[in-house]
mmCIF file with all atom_site columns, C-alpha atoms in Angstrom:
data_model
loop_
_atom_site.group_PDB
_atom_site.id
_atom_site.type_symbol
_atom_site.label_atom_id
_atom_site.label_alt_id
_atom_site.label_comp_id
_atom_site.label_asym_id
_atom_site.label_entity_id
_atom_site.label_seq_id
_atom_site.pdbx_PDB_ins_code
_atom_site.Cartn_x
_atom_site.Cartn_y
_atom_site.Cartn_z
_atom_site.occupancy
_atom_site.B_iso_or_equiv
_atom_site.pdbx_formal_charge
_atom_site.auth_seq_id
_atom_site.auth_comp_id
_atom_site.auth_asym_id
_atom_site.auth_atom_id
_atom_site.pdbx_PDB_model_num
ATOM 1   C CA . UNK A 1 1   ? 27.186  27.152  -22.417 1.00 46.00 ? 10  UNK A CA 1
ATOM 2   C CA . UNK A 1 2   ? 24.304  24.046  -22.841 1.00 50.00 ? 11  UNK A CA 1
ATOM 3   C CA . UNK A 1 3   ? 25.793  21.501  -24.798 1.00 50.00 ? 12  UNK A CA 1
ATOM 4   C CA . UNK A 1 4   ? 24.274  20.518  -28.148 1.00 49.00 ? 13  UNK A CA 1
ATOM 5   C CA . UNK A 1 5   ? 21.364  18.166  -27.304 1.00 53.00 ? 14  UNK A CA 1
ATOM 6   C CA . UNK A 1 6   ? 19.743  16.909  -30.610 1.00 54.00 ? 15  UNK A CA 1
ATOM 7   C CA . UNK A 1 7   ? 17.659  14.027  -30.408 1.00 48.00 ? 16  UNK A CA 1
ATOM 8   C CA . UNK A 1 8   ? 17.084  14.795  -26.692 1.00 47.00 ? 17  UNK A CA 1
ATOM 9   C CA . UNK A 1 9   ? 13.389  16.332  -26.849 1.00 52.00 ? 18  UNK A CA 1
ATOM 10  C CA . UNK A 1 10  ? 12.180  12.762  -28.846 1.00 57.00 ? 19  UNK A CA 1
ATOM 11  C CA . UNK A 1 11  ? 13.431  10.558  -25.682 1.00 58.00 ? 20  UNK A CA 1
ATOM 12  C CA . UNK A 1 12  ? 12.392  13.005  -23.013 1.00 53.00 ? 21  UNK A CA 1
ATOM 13  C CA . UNK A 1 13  ? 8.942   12.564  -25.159 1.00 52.00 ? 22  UNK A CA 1
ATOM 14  C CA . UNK A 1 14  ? 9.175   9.012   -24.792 1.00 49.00 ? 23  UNK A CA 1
ATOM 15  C CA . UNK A 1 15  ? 10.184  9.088   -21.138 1.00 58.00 ? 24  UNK A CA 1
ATOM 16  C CA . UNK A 1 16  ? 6.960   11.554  -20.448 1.00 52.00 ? 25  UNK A CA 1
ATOM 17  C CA . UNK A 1 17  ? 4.943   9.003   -22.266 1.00 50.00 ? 26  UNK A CA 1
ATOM 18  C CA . UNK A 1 18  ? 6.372   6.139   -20.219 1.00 51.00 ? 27  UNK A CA 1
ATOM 19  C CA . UNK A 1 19  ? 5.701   8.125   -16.809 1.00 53.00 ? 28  UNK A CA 1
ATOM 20  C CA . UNK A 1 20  ? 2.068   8.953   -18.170 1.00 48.00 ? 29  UNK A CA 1
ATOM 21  C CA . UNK A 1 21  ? 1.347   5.222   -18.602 1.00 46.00 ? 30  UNK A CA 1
ATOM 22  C CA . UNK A 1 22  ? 2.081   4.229   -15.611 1.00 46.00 ? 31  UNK A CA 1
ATOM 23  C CA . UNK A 1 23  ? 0.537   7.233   -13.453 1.00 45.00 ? 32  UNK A CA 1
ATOM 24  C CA . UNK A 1 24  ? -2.841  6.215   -15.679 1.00 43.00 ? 33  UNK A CA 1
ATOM 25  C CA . UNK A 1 25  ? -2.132  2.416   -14.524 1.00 44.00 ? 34  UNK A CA 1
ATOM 26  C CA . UNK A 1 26  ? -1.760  3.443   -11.000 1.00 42.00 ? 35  UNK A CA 1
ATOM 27  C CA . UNK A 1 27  ? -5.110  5.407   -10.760 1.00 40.00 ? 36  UNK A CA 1
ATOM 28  C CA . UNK A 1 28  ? -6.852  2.606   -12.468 1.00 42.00 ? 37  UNK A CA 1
ATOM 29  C CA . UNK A 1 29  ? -5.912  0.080   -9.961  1.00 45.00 ? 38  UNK A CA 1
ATOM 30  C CA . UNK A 1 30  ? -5.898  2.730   -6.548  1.00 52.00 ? 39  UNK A CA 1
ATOM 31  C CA . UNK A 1 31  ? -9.845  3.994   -7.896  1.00 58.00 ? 40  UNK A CA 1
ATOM 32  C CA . UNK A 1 32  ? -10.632 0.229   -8.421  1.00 60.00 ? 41  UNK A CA 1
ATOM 33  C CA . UNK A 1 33  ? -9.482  -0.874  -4.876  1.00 70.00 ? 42  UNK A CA 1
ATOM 34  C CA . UNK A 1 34  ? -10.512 2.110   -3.475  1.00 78.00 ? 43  UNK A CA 1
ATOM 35  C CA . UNK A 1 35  ? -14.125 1.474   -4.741  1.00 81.00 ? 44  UNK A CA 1
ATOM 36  C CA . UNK A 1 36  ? -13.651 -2.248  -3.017  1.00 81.00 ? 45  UNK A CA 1
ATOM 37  C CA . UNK A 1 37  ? -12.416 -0.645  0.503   1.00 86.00 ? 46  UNK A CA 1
ATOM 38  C CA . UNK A 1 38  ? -15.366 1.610   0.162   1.00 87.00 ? 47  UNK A CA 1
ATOM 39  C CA . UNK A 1 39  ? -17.990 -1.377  -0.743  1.00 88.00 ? 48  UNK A CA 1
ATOM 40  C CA . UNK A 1 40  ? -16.069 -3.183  2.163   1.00 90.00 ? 49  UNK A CA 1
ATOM 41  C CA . UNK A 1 41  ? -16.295 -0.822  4.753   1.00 91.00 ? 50  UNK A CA 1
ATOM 42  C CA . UNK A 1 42  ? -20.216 -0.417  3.869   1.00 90.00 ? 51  UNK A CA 1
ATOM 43  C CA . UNK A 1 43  ? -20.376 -4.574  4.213   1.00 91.00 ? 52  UNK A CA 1
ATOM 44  C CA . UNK A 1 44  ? -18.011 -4.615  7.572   1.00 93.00 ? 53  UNK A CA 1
ATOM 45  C CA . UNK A 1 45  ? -20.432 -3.941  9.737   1.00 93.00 ? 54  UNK A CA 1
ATOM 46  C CA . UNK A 1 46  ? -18.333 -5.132  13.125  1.00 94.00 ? 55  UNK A CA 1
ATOM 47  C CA . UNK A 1 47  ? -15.372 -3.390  11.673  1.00 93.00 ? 56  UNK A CA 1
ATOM 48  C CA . UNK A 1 48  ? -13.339 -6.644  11.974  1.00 95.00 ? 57  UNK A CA 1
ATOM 49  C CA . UNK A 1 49  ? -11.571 -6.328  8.507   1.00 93.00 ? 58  UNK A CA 1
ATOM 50  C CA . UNK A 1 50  ? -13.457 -9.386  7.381   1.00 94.00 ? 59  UNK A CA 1
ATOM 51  C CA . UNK A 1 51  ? -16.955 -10.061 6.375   1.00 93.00 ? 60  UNK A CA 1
ATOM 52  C CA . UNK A 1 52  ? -19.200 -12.802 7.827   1.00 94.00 ? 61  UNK A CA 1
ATOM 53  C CA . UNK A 1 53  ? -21.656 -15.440 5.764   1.00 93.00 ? 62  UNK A CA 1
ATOM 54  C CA . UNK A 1 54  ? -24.384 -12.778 7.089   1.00 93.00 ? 63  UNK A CA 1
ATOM 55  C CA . UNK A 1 55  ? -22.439 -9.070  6.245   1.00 94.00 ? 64  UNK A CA 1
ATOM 56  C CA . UNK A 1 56  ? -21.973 -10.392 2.736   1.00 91.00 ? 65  UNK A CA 1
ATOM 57  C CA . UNK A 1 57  ? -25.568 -11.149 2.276   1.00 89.00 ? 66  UNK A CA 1
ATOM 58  C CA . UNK A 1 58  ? -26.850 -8.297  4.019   1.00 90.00 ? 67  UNK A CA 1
ATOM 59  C CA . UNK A 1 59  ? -24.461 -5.621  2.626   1.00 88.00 ? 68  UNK A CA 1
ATOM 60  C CA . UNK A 1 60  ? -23.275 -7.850  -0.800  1.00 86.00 ? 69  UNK A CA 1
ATOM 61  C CA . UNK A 1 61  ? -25.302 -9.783  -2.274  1.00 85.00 ? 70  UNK A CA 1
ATOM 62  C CA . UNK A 1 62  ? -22.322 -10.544 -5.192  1.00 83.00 ? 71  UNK A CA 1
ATOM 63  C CA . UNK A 1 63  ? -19.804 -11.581 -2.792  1.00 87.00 ? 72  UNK A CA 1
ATOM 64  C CA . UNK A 1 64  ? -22.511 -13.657 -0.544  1.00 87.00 ? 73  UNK A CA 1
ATOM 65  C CA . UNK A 1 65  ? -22.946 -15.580 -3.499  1.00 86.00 ? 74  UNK A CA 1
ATOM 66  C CA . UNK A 1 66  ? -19.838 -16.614 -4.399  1.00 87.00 ? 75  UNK A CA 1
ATOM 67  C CA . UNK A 1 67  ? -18.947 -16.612 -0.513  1.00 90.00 ? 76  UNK A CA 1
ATOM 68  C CA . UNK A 1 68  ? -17.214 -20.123 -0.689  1.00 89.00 ? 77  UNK A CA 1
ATOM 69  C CA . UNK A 1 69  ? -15.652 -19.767 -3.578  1.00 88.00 ? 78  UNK A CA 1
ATOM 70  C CA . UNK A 1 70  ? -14.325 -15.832 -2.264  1.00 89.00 ? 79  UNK A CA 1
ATOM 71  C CA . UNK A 1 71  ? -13.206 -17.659 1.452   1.00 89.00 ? 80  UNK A CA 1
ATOM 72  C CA . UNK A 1 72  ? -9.797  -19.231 0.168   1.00 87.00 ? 81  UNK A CA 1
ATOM 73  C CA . UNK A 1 73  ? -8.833  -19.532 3.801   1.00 89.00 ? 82  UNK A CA 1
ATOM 74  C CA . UNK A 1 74  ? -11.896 -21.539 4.338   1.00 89.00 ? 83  UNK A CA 1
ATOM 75  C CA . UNK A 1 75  ? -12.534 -19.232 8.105   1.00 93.00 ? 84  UNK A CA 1
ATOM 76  C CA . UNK A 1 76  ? -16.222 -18.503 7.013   1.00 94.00 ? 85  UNK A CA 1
ATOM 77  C CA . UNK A 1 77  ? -15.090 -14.963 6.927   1.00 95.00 ? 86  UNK A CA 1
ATOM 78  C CA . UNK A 1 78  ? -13.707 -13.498 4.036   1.00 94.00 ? 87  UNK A CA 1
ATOM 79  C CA . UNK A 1 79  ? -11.089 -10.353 3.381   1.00 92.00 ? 88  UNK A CA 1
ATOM 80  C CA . UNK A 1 80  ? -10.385 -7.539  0.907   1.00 91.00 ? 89  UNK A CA 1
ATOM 81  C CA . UNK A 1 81  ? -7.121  -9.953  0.480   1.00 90.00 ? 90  UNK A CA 1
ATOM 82  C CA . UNK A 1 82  ? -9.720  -12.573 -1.104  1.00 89.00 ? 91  UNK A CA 1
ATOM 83  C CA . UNK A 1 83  ? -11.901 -11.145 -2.976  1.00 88.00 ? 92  UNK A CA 1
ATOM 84  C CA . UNK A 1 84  ? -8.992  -9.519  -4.815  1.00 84.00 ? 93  UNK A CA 1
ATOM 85  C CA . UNK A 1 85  ? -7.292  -12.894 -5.236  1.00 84.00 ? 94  UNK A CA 1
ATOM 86  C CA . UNK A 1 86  ? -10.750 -14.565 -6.169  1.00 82.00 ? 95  UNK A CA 1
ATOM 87  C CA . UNK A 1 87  ? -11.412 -11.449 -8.820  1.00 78.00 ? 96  UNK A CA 1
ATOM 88  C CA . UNK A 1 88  ? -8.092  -12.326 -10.565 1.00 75.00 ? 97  UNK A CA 1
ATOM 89  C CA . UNK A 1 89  ? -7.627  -16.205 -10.533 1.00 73.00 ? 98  UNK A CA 1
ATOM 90  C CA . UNK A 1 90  ? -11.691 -15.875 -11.811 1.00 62.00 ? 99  UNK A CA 1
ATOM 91  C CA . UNK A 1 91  ? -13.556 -17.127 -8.750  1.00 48.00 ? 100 UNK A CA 1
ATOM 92  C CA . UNK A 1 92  ? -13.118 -20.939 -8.387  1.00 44.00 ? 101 UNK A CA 1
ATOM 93  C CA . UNK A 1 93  ? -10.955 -21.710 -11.483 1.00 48.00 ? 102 UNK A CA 1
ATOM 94  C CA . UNK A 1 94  ? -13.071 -24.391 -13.153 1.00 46.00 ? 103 UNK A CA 1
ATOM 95  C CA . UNK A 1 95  ? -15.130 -21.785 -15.561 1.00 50.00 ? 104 UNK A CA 1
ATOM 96  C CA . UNK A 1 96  ? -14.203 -21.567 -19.093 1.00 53.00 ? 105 UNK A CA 1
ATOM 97  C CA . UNK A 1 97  ? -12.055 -18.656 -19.961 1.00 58.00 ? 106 UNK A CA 1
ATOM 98  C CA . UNK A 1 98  ? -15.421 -16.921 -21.495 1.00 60.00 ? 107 UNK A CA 1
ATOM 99  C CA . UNK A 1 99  ? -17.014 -17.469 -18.296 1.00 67.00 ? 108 UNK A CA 1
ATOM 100 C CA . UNK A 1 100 ? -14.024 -16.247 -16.024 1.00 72.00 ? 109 UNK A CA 1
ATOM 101 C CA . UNK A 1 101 ? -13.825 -13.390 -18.386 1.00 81.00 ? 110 UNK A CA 1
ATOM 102 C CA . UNK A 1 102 ? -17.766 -12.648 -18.597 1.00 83.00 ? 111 UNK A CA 1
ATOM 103 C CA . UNK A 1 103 ? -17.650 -12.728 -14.950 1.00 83.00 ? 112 UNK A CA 1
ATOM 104 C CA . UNK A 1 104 ? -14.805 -10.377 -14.140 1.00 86.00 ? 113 UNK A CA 1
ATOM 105 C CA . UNK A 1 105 ? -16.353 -7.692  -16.825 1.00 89.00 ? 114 UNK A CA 1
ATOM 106 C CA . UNK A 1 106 ? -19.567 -7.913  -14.448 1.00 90.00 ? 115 UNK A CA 1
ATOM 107 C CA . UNK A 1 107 ? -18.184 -8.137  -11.589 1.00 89.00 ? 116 UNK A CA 1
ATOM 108 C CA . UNK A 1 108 ? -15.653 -4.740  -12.627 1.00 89.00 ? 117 UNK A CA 1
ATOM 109 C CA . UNK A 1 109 ? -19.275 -3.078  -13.457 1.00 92.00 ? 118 UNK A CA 1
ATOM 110 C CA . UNK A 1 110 ? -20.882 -3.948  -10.441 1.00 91.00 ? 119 UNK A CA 1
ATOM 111 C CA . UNK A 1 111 ? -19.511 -1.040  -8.601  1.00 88.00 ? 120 UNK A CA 1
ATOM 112 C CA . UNK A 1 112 ? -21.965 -1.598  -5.511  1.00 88.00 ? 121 UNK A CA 1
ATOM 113 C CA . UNK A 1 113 ? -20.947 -5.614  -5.541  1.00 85.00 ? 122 UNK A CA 1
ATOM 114 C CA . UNK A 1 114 ? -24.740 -6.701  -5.205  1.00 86.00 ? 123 UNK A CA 1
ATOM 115 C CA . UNK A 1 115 ? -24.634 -8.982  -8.229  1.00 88.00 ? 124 UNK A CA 1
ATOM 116 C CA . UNK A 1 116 ? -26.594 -6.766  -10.478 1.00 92.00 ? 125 UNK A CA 1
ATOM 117 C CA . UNK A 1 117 ? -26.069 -3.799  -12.576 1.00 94.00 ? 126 UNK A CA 1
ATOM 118 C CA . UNK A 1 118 ? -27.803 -0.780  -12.658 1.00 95.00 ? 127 UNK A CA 1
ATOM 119 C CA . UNK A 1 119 ? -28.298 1.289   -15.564 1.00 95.00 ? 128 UNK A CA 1
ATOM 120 C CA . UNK A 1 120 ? -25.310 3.694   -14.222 1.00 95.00 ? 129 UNK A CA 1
ATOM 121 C CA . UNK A 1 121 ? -22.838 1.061   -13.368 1.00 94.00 ? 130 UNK A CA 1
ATOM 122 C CA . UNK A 1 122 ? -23.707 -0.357  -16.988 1.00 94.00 ? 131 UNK A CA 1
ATOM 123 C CA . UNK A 1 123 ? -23.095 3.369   -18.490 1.00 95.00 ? 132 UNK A CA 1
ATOM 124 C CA . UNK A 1 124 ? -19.438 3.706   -16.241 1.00 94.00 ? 133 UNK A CA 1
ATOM 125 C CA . UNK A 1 125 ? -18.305 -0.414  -16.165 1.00 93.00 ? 134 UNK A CA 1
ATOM 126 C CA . UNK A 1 126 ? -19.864 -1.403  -19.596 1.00 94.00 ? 135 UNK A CA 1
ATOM 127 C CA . UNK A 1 127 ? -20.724 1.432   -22.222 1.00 94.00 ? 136 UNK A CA 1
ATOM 128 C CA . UNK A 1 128 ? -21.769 -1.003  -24.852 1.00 93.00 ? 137 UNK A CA 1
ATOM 129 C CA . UNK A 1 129 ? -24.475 -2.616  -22.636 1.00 94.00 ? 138 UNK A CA 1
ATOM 130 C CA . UNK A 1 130 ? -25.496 0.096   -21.653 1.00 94.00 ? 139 UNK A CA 1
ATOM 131 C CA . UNK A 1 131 ? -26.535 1.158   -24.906 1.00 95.00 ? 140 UNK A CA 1
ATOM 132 C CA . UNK A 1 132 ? -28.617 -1.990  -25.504 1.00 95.00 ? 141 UNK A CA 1
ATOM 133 C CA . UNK A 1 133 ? -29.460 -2.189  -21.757 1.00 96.00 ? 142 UNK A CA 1
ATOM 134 C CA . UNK A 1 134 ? -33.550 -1.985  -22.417 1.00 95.00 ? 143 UNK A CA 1
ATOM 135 C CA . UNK A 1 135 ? -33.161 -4.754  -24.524 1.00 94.00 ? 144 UNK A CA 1
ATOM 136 C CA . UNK A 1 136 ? -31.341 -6.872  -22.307 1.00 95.00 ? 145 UNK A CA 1
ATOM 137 C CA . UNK A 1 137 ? -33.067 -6.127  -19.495 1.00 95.00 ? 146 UNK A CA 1
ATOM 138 C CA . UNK A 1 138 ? -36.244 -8.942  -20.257 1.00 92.00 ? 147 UNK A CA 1
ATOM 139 C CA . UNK A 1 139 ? -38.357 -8.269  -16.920 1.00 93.00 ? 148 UNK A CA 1
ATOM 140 C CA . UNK A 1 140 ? -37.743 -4.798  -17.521 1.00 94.00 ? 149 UNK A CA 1
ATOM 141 C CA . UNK A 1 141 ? -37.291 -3.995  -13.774 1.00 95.00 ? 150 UNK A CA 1
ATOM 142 C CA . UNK A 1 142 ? -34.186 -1.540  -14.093 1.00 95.00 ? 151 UNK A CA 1
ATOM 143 C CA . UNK A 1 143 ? -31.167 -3.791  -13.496 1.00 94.00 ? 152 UNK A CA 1
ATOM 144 C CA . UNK A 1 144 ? -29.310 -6.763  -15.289 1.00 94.00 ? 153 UNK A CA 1
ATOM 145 C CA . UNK A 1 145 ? -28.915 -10.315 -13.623 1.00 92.00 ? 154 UNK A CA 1
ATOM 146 C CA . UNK A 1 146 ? -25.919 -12.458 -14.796 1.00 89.00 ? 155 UNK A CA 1
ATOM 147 C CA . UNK A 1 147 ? -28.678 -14.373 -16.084 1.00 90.00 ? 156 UNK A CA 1
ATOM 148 C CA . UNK A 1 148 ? -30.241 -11.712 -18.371 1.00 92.00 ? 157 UNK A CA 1
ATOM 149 C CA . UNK A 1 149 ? -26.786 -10.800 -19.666 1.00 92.00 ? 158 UNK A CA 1
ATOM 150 C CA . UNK A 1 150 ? -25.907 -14.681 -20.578 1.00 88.00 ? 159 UNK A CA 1
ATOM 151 C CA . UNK A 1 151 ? -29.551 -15.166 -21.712 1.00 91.00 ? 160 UNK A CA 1
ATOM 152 C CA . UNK A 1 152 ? -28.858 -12.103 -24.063 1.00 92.00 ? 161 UNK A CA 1
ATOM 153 C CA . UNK A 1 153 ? -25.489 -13.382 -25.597 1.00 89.00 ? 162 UNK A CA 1
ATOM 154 C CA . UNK A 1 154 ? -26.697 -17.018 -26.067 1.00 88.00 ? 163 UNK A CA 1
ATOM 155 C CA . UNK A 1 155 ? -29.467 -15.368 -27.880 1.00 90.00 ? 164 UNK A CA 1
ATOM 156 C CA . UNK A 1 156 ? -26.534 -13.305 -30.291 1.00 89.00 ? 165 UNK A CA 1
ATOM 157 C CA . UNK A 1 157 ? -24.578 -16.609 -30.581 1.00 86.00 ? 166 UNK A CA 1
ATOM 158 C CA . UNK A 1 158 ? -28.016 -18.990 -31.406 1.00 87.00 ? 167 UNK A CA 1
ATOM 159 C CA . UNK A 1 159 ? -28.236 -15.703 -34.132 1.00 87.00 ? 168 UNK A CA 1
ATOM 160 C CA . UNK A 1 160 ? -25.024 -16.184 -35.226 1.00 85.00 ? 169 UNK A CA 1
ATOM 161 C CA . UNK A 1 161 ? -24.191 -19.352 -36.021 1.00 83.00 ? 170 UNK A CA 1
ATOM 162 C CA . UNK A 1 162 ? -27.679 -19.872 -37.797 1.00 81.00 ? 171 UNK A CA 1
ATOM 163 C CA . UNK A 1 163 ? -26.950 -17.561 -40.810 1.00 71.00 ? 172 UNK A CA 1
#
């Protein structure tokens, strides 16, 4: 005989919710680190586990940029390690927290890590740029700087604040 269980089904809801979360979590942060050992291994081209000064700016034109700030070791190589730490304490830790943030939304977009976004990695990374990406895009060459994108929402603030 199965014992009376009332009340069970709500908390074996809850507990199906709670392992759904955090299989959704997990995927989310394995597919983004996955797509970071992928853009590594591209960059690596000695297959040292680190990248010089000249992989990164070959390979990564992102991470060449912010090479010193990336290089917490100061080795003039820098690791997966790194540019993981430098993604979440927001590069060099003297932007404002709209710039760290701006930056890490780009960054997250730029699925290729060349400092630019296409119009796909806008569509995947940023859906709502995407949509206004012609418009953004000034030169009209098929890809948005850092500079376009701040350019843009300076433009929305200047708007803004003069109503």
């Amino acid at each position: 005989m199965i014992p009376n269980r009332r009340g069970a089904p709500p908390i074996f809801a809850l507990i199906a919710v709670l392992l759904a979360s955090a299989v959704l979590a997990a995927e989310t942060a394995s597919g983004a680190d996955s797509r970071l050992a992928a853009q590594f291994r591209n960059a690596d081209a000695d297959g040292d586990g680190k990248l010089s000064r000249a992989e990164a700016g070959r390979a990564a034109p992102g991470w060449a940029a912010r090479f010193d700030a990336i290089d917490a070791d100061r080795d003039g190589k820098i690791s997966p390690e790194e540019i993981r730490a430098s993604r979440r304490a927001g590069k060099d830790g003297r932007k404002s927290a709209v710039a760290t943030k701006f930056d890490q939304l780009f960054d997250r977009a730029d699925a290729d890590g060349d400092g630019i976004l296409s119009q796909g990695e806008a569509q995947t990374g940023l859906p709502r740029v995407a949509t206004k990406f012609d418009r953004i895009d000034k030169n009209g060459d098929g890809r948005l700087t850092r500079e376009e994108m701040r350019a843009w929402l300076a433009a929305k603030r200047a708007a803004r604040t003069a109503k």
